[in-house]
Amino acid sequence: MATEEQQKPAGVGNAGASHGGRLAARALASRGVTHLFTLSGGHLFSLYDGCKEEGIEVVDVRHEQSAVFAAEGWAKATRTPGVCALTAGPGVTNGISAVAGAGFNGSPLVVLGGRAPEMTWGTGRLQEIDHLPIVSPLAKSAETVKDAGEIPAATARAVDLAVAAPTGPTFLDYPLDVVFTEAEADPPPLPTPPAPEPAAGVEEAAALLATAERPAIMAGTGVYWAGAEQQLLALAERLGIPVYLNGMGRGCVPADHPLAFSRTRGAGLGGCDVAIVIGVPLDFRLGFGASINADAKLIRVDAEPNRLERNRAADVDLVGDVGATLAALAEAASGAGGGAGRTDGWVAELRGAEDEKRAAESADFEDDRAPLHPMRLYAELAGVLDRNAIVIGDGGDFVSYAGRVIETYEPGCWMDPGPFGCLGGGPGQAIGAACAKPGRQICVLLGDGAFGFSAMEFDTLARHGLPVVGVIGNNGIWALEKHPMEFLYGYSVAAELRPEAHYEQVAEALGCHGEMVRTPAELRPALERAFACGGPALVNVLTDPEVVYPRKAVLA
Ligand SMILES: Cc1ncc(C[n+]2csc(CCOP(=O)(O)OP(=O)(O)O)c2C)c(N)n1
Ligand SMILES: [Mg+2]
């Protein structure tokens, strides 16, 4: 059977000729792109050839979803665009969940697609499907290049748009005939970003803040994408405001900063008189806005308008450059009489409550049971992680526990699926992060259920020599589903996994270091060996399926 791949298109073998793949790669290189995450397909050959010419490293994975997650991991680790290429048809459709997740996270990534030839469109060629209606609702832009001469401009546009605030994924596909055709065209110059302007309304917000005695900041992923951590810290310090962080916001104020709080969010947001919600939507994670005291004044700061206004509208909505807005807010509120002293009592009250909550956790941290309590696992892990380790969560309850207790000290060091909540993104993100940050500890936390989605990416880690350490919380169940279903119905279905499965042997078979851990005493040495082995490793820790995560909502 002759496939698209076997028909040799024009432009191949013409050394030095600028076929569309080379034009695309040059455009990527002009934007500083150094890595392309992909899984092979003939529709992409000319793009690979272009990458070879430009010195762009091609990192090939085992499922297209992982290629997109890897691009997202790159973006999250570097705040520069992550780029992936998916072959026509099933390659693109396999990537869709990850594209949707990146949209929810505002992750700046560029998804390049192969595409059946334009000349014969509609004749039923292999893998012929129009991707745009599928991708358009999920991405900032979705475009097909119809002319080889347009490739540099369209490719550069896809990158430039992904990183423009509000950041997010973009999609561009190249029909096979177009991308194998030669043309002469250069990528356009880099656009000059607009000067960062504070949002309108800062004075009004500052007036609220200047007299606040119990202010609180809730900051999320948007702060990270805006690169506004310095301005966030300065605002908190000048006005003495306790800070709660989620998503990629974690680490934007170091976990051990006197104004960083995590265990008292209920008291902090529920008891504040003025809340500043920065770069995070008022979605389920914030009780649809109800986590914040109903009587408090709400100041919202974001790069985009409030998409969830039906949940709760802000008293002052500051839409614009996040960093410039926070800086202007700190200046104006200090000028209007606000200052750290006014909030001392409030900060001390929360610190007392925070210390109490932490003290209450210590029993779980020292829990001696085997199989392990997940909290004991995290206590042991904390002892081996560097301050700037990148920790990636992929799982149910196992990751909910991690989100509670893993401390993040620097921006870009915590990655979770975000509000789209797609399991299976951990290994891919780890691949991207490891490519972006060689020499860093990269640790991916995996539920045993989550591990199954992308287990073959341990092959990718081994082939590319990426020293990622996976840690499985292996409780033999889909705990986040099993326990709530039992609570609701008194029984559960479709919630069991194989108990004590030797997933570490899967990793070993793929060329990684693997260990199974059954008791708390075995864990620390196993983790140390895993981080010291110099390559990818998987530590498969048996955890107690009877531990029920103390969840407020049974269903999201
Ligand atoms: C792609 C996808 N499929 C299904 C779900 C629903 N889901 C959320 S958490 C969860 C259980 C995860 O189990 P595991 O990874 O073993 O972690 P545990 O809860 O057992 O700690 C499931 C099935 C999801 N979020 N994403
Ligand atoms: Mg599980």
XYZ file of C-alpha atoms and ligand atoms in Angstrom:
583
model
C 0.000 0.000 0.000
C 1.455 3.348 -0.951
C 1.137 5.841 1.888
C 1.679 9.588 1.894
C 5.020 8.862 3.473
C 6.212 6.757 0.538
C 5.499 9.301 -2.186
C 8.567 11.519 -2.433
C 7.331 15.106 -2.680
C 9.081 17.898 -4.543
C 11.741 19.825 -2.714
C 13.408 16.842 -1.042
C 17.035 16.279 -1.934
C 17.544 19.829 -3.104
C 20.317 20.582 -0.603
C 20.061 24.112 0.765
C 16.690 24.779 -0.852
C 14.188 26.546 1.338
C 11.321 24.134 1.420
C 8.483 24.941 3.775
C 9.871 22.873 6.636
C 13.072 24.864 6.627
C 11.155 28.126 6.420
C 9.125 27.056 9.447
C 12.187 26.011 11.417
C 13.927 29.287 10.607
C 10.929 31.173 11.899
C 10.988 29.123 15.101
C 14.728 29.734 15.517
C 14.175 33.468 14.974
C 11.990 33.334 18.122
C 14.643 31.507 20.147
C 13.085 28.046 19.902
C 15.663 25.315 20.609
C 13.511 22.178 21.160
C 10.655 20.566 19.244
C 8.603 17.861 20.998
C 7.027 15.403 18.602
C 6.078 11.905 17.519
C 7.002 11.058 13.964
C 4.742 11.145 10.934
C 5.531 11.638 7.270
C 3.613 14.914 7.211
C 6.309 16.309 9.496
C 9.481 15.159 7.684
C 10.239 18.513 6.086
C 9.807 20.248 9.429
C 12.297 17.817 10.988
C 14.707 18.536 8.150
C 14.336 22.226 8.902
C 15.004 21.626 12.590
C 18.152 19.692 11.715
C 19.336 22.628 9.636
C 18.580 25.135 12.381
C 20.013 23.059 15.236
C 16.601 22.697 16.885
C 16.651 19.522 18.976
C 13.899 17.062 18.059
C 12.661 15.239 21.184
C 10.459 12.322 20.213
C 7.940 10.885 22.667
C 5.577 7.879 22.701
C 2.163 9.552 22.472
C 1.212 12.906 20.944
C -0.481 13.965 24.157
C 2.924 13.767 25.821
C 4.463 15.925 23.092
C 1.983 18.677 23.955
C 2.507 18.187 27.687
C 6.275 18.303 27.132
C 5.907 21.610 25.294
C 3.827 22.825 28.237
C 6.472 21.603 30.703
C 9.064 23.542 28.742
C 6.883 26.663 28.810
C 6.211 26.309 32.533
C 9.892 25.819 33.327
C 11.161 28.716 31.200
C 8.286 31.123 30.504
C 9.314 30.867 26.844
C 7.111 29.188 24.241
C 7.090 25.403 24.187
C 6.729 23.985 20.684
C 5.402 20.602 19.595
C 4.616 19.071 16.221
C 1.840 16.518 15.742
C 1.252 14.564 12.599
C -1.941 14.995 10.550
C -5.221 13.551 11.779
C -4.761 11.191 14.733
C -1.556 12.937 15.761
C -3.423 16.186 16.262
C -6.525 14.588 17.769
C -4.351 12.609 20.219
C -2.980 15.894 21.491
C -6.333 17.545 22.128
C -6.737 17.002 25.912
C -3.325 18.478 26.515
C -4.086 21.485 24.301
C -7.303 22.062 26.243
C -5.392 21.864 29.519
C -2.800 24.340 28.290
C -5.619 26.724 27.393
C -7.000 26.558 30.928
C -3.488 27.173 32.265
C -2.712 30.029 29.872
C 0.469 28.168 28.928
C 2.294 29.755 25.988
C 2.773 26.878 23.610
C 2.717 26.425 19.891
C 1.125 23.309 18.443
C 2.203 22.654 14.866
C 0.218 20.133 12.878
C 0.866 18.149 9.745
C -2.112 18.186 7.397
C -3.282 16.295 4.323
C -2.400 18.060 1.038
C -4.301 21.178 0.099
C -4.333 20.416 -3.652
C -6.322 17.219 -3.184
C -8.365 18.285 -0.149
C -11.644 16.442 0.017
C -10.519 13.388 -1.963
C -10.146 11.157 1.079
C -6.374 11.137 1.523
C -4.749 9.336 4.438
C -5.277 11.152 7.749
C -7.330 13.881 6.052
C -9.390 15.828 8.562
C -9.845 19.531 9.166
C -8.231 20.205 12.537
C -9.368 23.792 12.867
C -12.972 23.197 14.029
C -11.597 20.815 16.667
C -8.774 23.027 17.906
C -10.303 26.498 17.505
C -12.322 26.453 20.762
C -9.209 25.444 22.699
C -6.510 27.757 21.379
C -5.878 31.480 21.008
C -5.561 30.969 17.262
C -5.911 28.131 14.780
C -4.689 28.574 11.233
C -3.783 26.612 8.109
C -0.938 27.883 5.917
C -2.058 27.679 2.317
C 1.083 29.042 0.628
C 4.723 28.150 1.298
C 5.706 31.819 1.099
C 3.390 32.501 4.060
C 5.045 29.904 6.297
C 7.613 32.191 7.990
C 5.067 34.868 8.855
C 2.388 32.410 9.991
C 4.844 30.424 12.116
C 6.286 33.538 13.733
C 2.748 34.818 14.337
C 1.820 31.589 16.140
C 4.817 31.963 18.484
C 4.370 35.690 19.052
C 0.680 35.306 19.839
C 1.254 32.441 22.301
C 3.518 34.621 24.456
C 1.489 37.830 24.199
C -0.601 38.495 27.318
C -2.896 36.805 28.091
C -0.663 33.890 27.169
C -2.010 30.613 25.775
C -1.686 27.890 23.155
C -1.781 28.582 19.429
C -2.222 26.119 16.575
C -0.911 26.126 13.035
C -1.019 23.312 10.496
C 0.949 22.868 7.287
C -0.618 20.947 4.396
C 1.798 18.303 3.112
C 2.144 19.819 -0.360
C 2.608 23.352 0.997
C 5.272 22.439 3.537
C 7.281 20.435 0.975
C 7.173 23.299 -1.564
C 10.037 25.751 -1.893
C 9.721 29.472 -1.391
C 11.823 32.462 -0.451
C 10.611 34.398 2.535
C 12.108 35.542 5.823
C 10.415 35.554 9.191
C 9.200 38.990 10.230
C 11.154 40.845 12.937
C 10.174 40.248 16.551
C 7.281 42.503 17.508
C 8.022 45.198 20.068
C 5.951 44.384 23.124
C 3.686 47.210 24.283
C 5.088 49.243 27.198
C 3.650 47.739 30.383
C 0.858 50.044 31.519
C -0.975 49.768 34.843
C -4.672 49.030 34.506
C -7.252 51.780 34.898
C -8.760 51.859 38.385
C -5.590 51.579 40.466
C -6.444 54.682 42.559
C -9.841 53.285 43.484
C -8.314 49.950 44.490
C -5.556 51.709 46.433
C -8.125 53.637 48.446
C -9.736 50.355 49.521
C -6.388 48.862 50.354
C -4.991 51.852 52.246
C -7.486 51.471 55.066
C -7.659 47.668 55.071
C -6.790 45.987 58.339
C -7.267 42.399 57.259
C -6.198 42.275 53.612
C -5.302 39.032 51.848
C -3.767 38.192 48.485
C -4.753 35.148 46.451
C -2.369 34.827 43.501
C -2.159 32.191 40.805
C -0.803 31.183 37.444
C -1.332 34.596 35.811
C 1.261 36.160 38.115
C 3.827 33.666 36.911
C 3.109 34.187 33.210
C 3.257 37.951 33.738
C 6.674 37.600 35.407
C 5.251 39.709 38.215
C 6.676 37.913 41.252
C 8.864 40.850 42.298
C 5.954 43.263 42.138
C 3.768 40.787 44.037
C 6.352 40.456 46.792
C 6.855 44.210 46.967
C 3.101 44.830 47.274
C 2.779 42.232 50.034
C 5.774 43.550 51.955
C 4.981 47.253 51.676
C 1.437 46.793 52.886
C 1.915 43.742 55.110
C -0.481 41.481 53.214
C -0.576 37.711 53.750
C -0.262 35.801 50.478
C -1.881 32.536 49.363
C -0.722 30.950 46.111
C -1.985 28.260 43.769
C -1.157 26.807 40.352
C 1.961 28.285 38.799
C 1.730 31.105 41.312
C 3.341 28.773 43.822
C 6.880 29.863 44.597
C 6.235 33.455 43.442
C 6.542 34.222 47.157
C 8.926 31.677 48.725
C 7.159 29.191 51.025
C 9.312 30.284 53.981
C 8.652 34.027 53.570
C 6.969 35.571 56.644
C 3.994 36.627 54.489
C 3.587 33.254 52.721
C 0.683 31.223 54.070
C -0.780 27.943 52.857
C -2.584 26.072 55.639
C -4.929 28.909 56.631
C -6.548 29.831 53.350
C -10.025 29.371 54.816
C -9.290 31.805 57.634
C -7.265 34.196 55.484
C -9.685 34.558 52.578
C -12.788 33.926 54.668
C -11.828 36.512 57.279
C -10.286 39.279 55.185
C -11.742 42.759 54.708
C -10.100 43.356 51.312
C -9.094 40.523 48.971
C -6.746 40.994 46.036
C -7.181 38.142 43.595
C -4.351 38.147 41.080
C -4.027 36.028 37.960
C -6.426 33.332 39.041
C -10.065 32.769 38.027
C -12.757 32.518 40.708
C -13.450 28.911 39.715
C -14.084 25.775 41.791
C -10.672 26.096 43.418
C -11.857 29.292 45.103
C -15.372 28.024 45.848
C -16.637 29.947 42.774
C -15.746 33.118 44.674
C -17.359 32.015 47.963
C -13.972 31.188 49.543
C -13.613 34.938 49.918
C -15.544 36.687 52.689
C -18.824 37.877 51.117
C -18.495 41.216 52.967
C -14.914 41.811 51.833
C -14.094 44.224 49.038
C -12.725 42.320 46.072
C -9.949 43.708 43.884
C -9.186 41.568 40.834
C -5.946 41.934 38.871
C -5.523 40.035 35.628
C -4.350 40.277 32.047
C -7.858 39.432 30.851
C -11.434 40.353 31.776
C -13.304 38.305 34.379
C -14.633 35.260 32.496
C -16.405 34.061 35.634
C -18.258 37.217 36.542
C -21.405 35.143 37.112
C -19.620 33.635 40.143
C -18.585 36.912 41.635
C -17.902 40.360 40.211
C -15.024 42.385 41.576
C -15.514 45.741 43.326
C -12.542 46.967 41.334
C -11.485 45.008 38.252
C -7.921 45.839 37.191
C -7.392 44.440 33.700
C -3.995 45.140 32.175
C -0.320 44.426 32.682
C -0.180 42.518 35.966
C 3.329 43.580 37.041
C 2.827 47.271 36.274
C -0.578 47.212 37.967
C 0.754 45.622 41.156
C 3.633 48.107 41.273
C 1.256 51.053 40.805
C -1.109 49.621 43.416
C 1.663 49.309 46.006
C 2.790 52.863 45.308
C -0.682 54.377 45.410
C -1.838 52.450 48.494
C 1.308 53.386 50.450
C 0.836 56.991 49.379
C -2.762 56.869 50.587
C -1.703 55.809 54.061
C -1.441 52.025 53.841
C 1.553 50.383 55.453
C 2.699 47.157 56.983
C 2.077 48.227 60.616
C -1.702 48.392 60.198
C -1.949 44.676 59.478
C 0.473 43.330 62.110
C -2.280 41.922 64.317
C -3.945 40.158 61.401
C -0.692 38.669 60.123
C 0.181 37.450 63.630
C -3.278 35.895 64.036
C -2.900 33.957 60.786
C 0.665 32.964 61.627
C -0.535 31.499 64.908
C -3.243 29.526 63.133
C -0.776 28.430 60.447
C 1.671 27.149 63.067
C -1.109 25.244 64.801
C -2.211 23.567 61.577
C 1.359 22.607 60.766
C 1.880 21.169 64.221
C -1.277 19.074 63.784
C 0.176 17.591 60.570
C 3.266 16.238 62.238
C 1.539 13.039 63.376
C 0.838 12.106 59.737
C 4.384 13.067 58.711
C 5.722 10.592 61.261
C 3.102 7.900 60.580
C 4.927 4.576 60.672
C 2.436 2.391 58.855
C 3.258 0.113 55.934
C 1.951 0.488 53.270
C 2.788 4.150 53.792
C 0.589 7.118 54.591
C 1.091 9.556 51.668
C 2.025 12.287 54.143
C 4.909 10.166 55.415
C 6.061 9.786 51.839
C 6.102 13.563 51.419
C 7.958 14.068 54.676
C 10.707 11.754 53.428
C 10.719 13.379 49.987
C 11.122 16.854 51.503
C 14.409 15.647 52.960
C 15.939 14.902 49.563
C 14.547 17.717 47.405
C 16.705 20.738 46.597
C 15.235 24.170 47.168
C 14.875 24.685 43.418
C 13.671 21.166 42.566
C 10.873 21.104 39.998
C 8.015 18.985 41.335
C 5.248 17.849 38.999
C 1.974 16.364 40.210
C -0.056 13.823 38.210
C -2.690 11.864 40.093
C -5.692 12.078 42.376
C -5.514 12.081 46.166
C -1.775 11.456 46.046
C -1.311 14.821 44.354
C -3.920 16.566 46.531
C -1.721 15.680 49.505
C 1.333 16.935 47.638
C -0.397 20.223 46.889
C -1.002 20.669 50.599
C 2.445 19.958 51.925
C 5.124 20.273 49.245
C 6.832 23.616 49.777
C 7.716 25.688 46.706
C 10.443 28.276 47.083
C 10.982 29.593 43.560
C 8.662 30.390 40.651
C 8.321 27.622 38.060
C 9.081 24.827 40.530
C 5.572 23.386 40.866
C 3.528 22.015 37.977
C 0.092 20.493 38.296
C -2.591 19.748 35.693
C -4.457 22.962 36.530
C -8.236 23.360 36.431
C -8.741 21.087 33.391
C -7.419 18.273 35.606
C -6.185 15.899 32.908
C -4.433 12.815 34.264
C -1.344 11.614 32.387
C 0.393 14.940 31.897
C 3.157 14.419 34.451
C 5.769 12.479 32.496
C 5.375 14.745 29.462
C 5.790 17.883 31.546
C 8.815 16.269 33.188
C 10.369 15.683 29.756
C 9.914 19.349 28.846
C 11.185 20.562 32.217
C 14.216 18.267 32.103
C 15.148 19.480 28.595
C 14.758 23.076 29.765
C 16.618 22.798 33.064
C 19.500 20.334 32.844
C 21.142 19.787 36.214
C 17.947 20.520 38.162
C 16.186 17.898 40.231
C 12.946 17.022 38.439
C 10.490 14.897 40.393
C 7.179 13.678 38.986
C 4.620 12.472 41.535
C 2.342 9.831 40.047
C -0.778 8.127 41.280
C -0.729 4.488 40.202
C -3.757 5.242 38.043
C -2.165 8.335 36.520
C 1.044 6.422 35.796
C -0.828 4.162 33.372
C -1.656 6.982 30.959
C 1.930 7.847 30.091
C 4.054 5.015 31.482
C 5.805 4.607 28.128
C 7.311 8.043 28.522
C 9.832 6.414 30.831
C 11.200 5.036 27.566
C 11.452 8.610 26.279
C 13.289 9.653 29.455
C 15.747 6.771 29.064
C 16.349 7.279 25.330
C 16.977 10.981 25.764
C 18.983 10.538 28.980
C 16.724 12.797 31.048
C 17.326 12.210 34.779
C 13.749 12.561 36.008
C 12.748 10.778 39.220
C 9.209 9.422 39.269
C 7.599 8.584 42.596
C 4.429 6.486 42.485
C 1.954 6.570 45.348
C 0.746 3.049 44.669
C -2.473 2.446 46.597
C -3.936 -0.022 44.082
C -7.032 2.119 43.517
C -8.316 5.259 41.831
C -8.669 6.733 45.310
C -10.073 10.103 44.317
C -12.975 8.254 42.669
C -13.332 5.198 44.908
C -13.722 6.984 48.228
C -16.237 9.606 47.025
C -18.311 6.961 45.220
C -18.400 4.844 48.370
C -19.433 7.916 50.334
C -22.306 8.584 47.924
C -23.523 5.037 47.138
C -22.048 2.821 49.827
C -20.078 0.894 47.194
C -17.846 1.630 44.230
C -17.281 0.289 40.718
C -14.483 0.897 38.225
C -12.278 2.074 41.057
C -9.844 -0.802 41.559
C -6.358 -1.226 40.146
C -3.990 -4.131 40.515
C -2.673 -4.140 44.090
C 1.077 -4.002 44.588
C 1.767 -3.905 40.850
C 5.498 -3.835 40.106
C 5.459 -0.683 38.013
C 9.145 -0.175 38.770
C 9.815 -3.246 36.634
C 8.086 -1.511 33.725
C 10.535 1.356 34.109
C 13.459 -1.044 34.426
C 12.409 -2.811 31.231
C 12.530 0.586 29.497
C 16.068 1.338 30.681
C 15.404 3.240 33.921
C 16.454 2.619 37.497
C 13.519 1.129 39.439
C 12.758 0.348 43.075
C 9.744 -0.819 45.017
C 9.324 0.536 48.552
C 7.090 -1.187 51.095
C 8.048 0.423 54.412
C 8.843 3.960 55.587
C 12.384 2.956 56.513
C 13.154 1.877 52.950
C 11.961 5.109 51.371
C 14.660 7.673 52.078
C 17.561 5.478 50.879
C 15.561 4.524 47.774
C 14.905 8.184 46.957
C 18.557 9.026 47.479
C 19.622 6.241 45.129
C 17.089 7.386 42.549
C 18.326 10.986 42.542
C 21.960 9.853 42.553
C 21.657 7.319 39.710
C 22.242 9.955 37.046
C 19.413 8.811 34.803
C 15.657 8.413 34.956
C 14.303 6.422 37.882
C 10.981 5.230 39.224
C 10.384 4.660 42.926
C 7.177 2.668 43.333
C 5.946 3.271 46.876
C 3.124 1.141 48.261
C 0.677 3.492 49.985
C -2.326 2.751 52.173
C -5.614 2.546 50.210
C -7.563 3.085 53.443
C -6.340 6.674 53.772
C -9.267 8.886 52.765
C -8.309 12.381 51.678
C -10.220 14.953 53.737
C -12.072 16.511 50.813
C -14.740 19.197 51.221
C -16.549 18.565 47.926
C -17.207 14.961 46.896
C -17.548 15.917 43.243
C -15.920 18.921 41.612
C -7.853 11.945 31.730
C -8.608 11.795 33.008
N -9.373 10.695 33.214
C -10.043 10.555 34.372
C -10.001 11.524 35.349
C -10.808 11.362 36.626
N -9.928 11.146 37.791
C -9.507 12.163 38.549
S -8.558 11.680 39.810
C -8.722 10.066 39.394
C -8.080 8.996 40.220
C -6.590 9.012 40.106
O -6.065 7.828 40.671
P -4.538 7.723 41.001
O -3.744 8.373 39.941
O -4.231 6.312 41.304
O -4.386 8.627 42.317
P -5.076 8.372 43.752
O -6.344 9.165 43.785
O -5.314 6.913 43.893
O -4.081 8.901 44.742
C -9.496 9.930 38.246
C -9.808 8.643 37.588
C -9.226 12.657 35.067
N -9.107 13.676 35.925
N -8.513 12.755 33.923
Mg -4.175 5.326 43.128
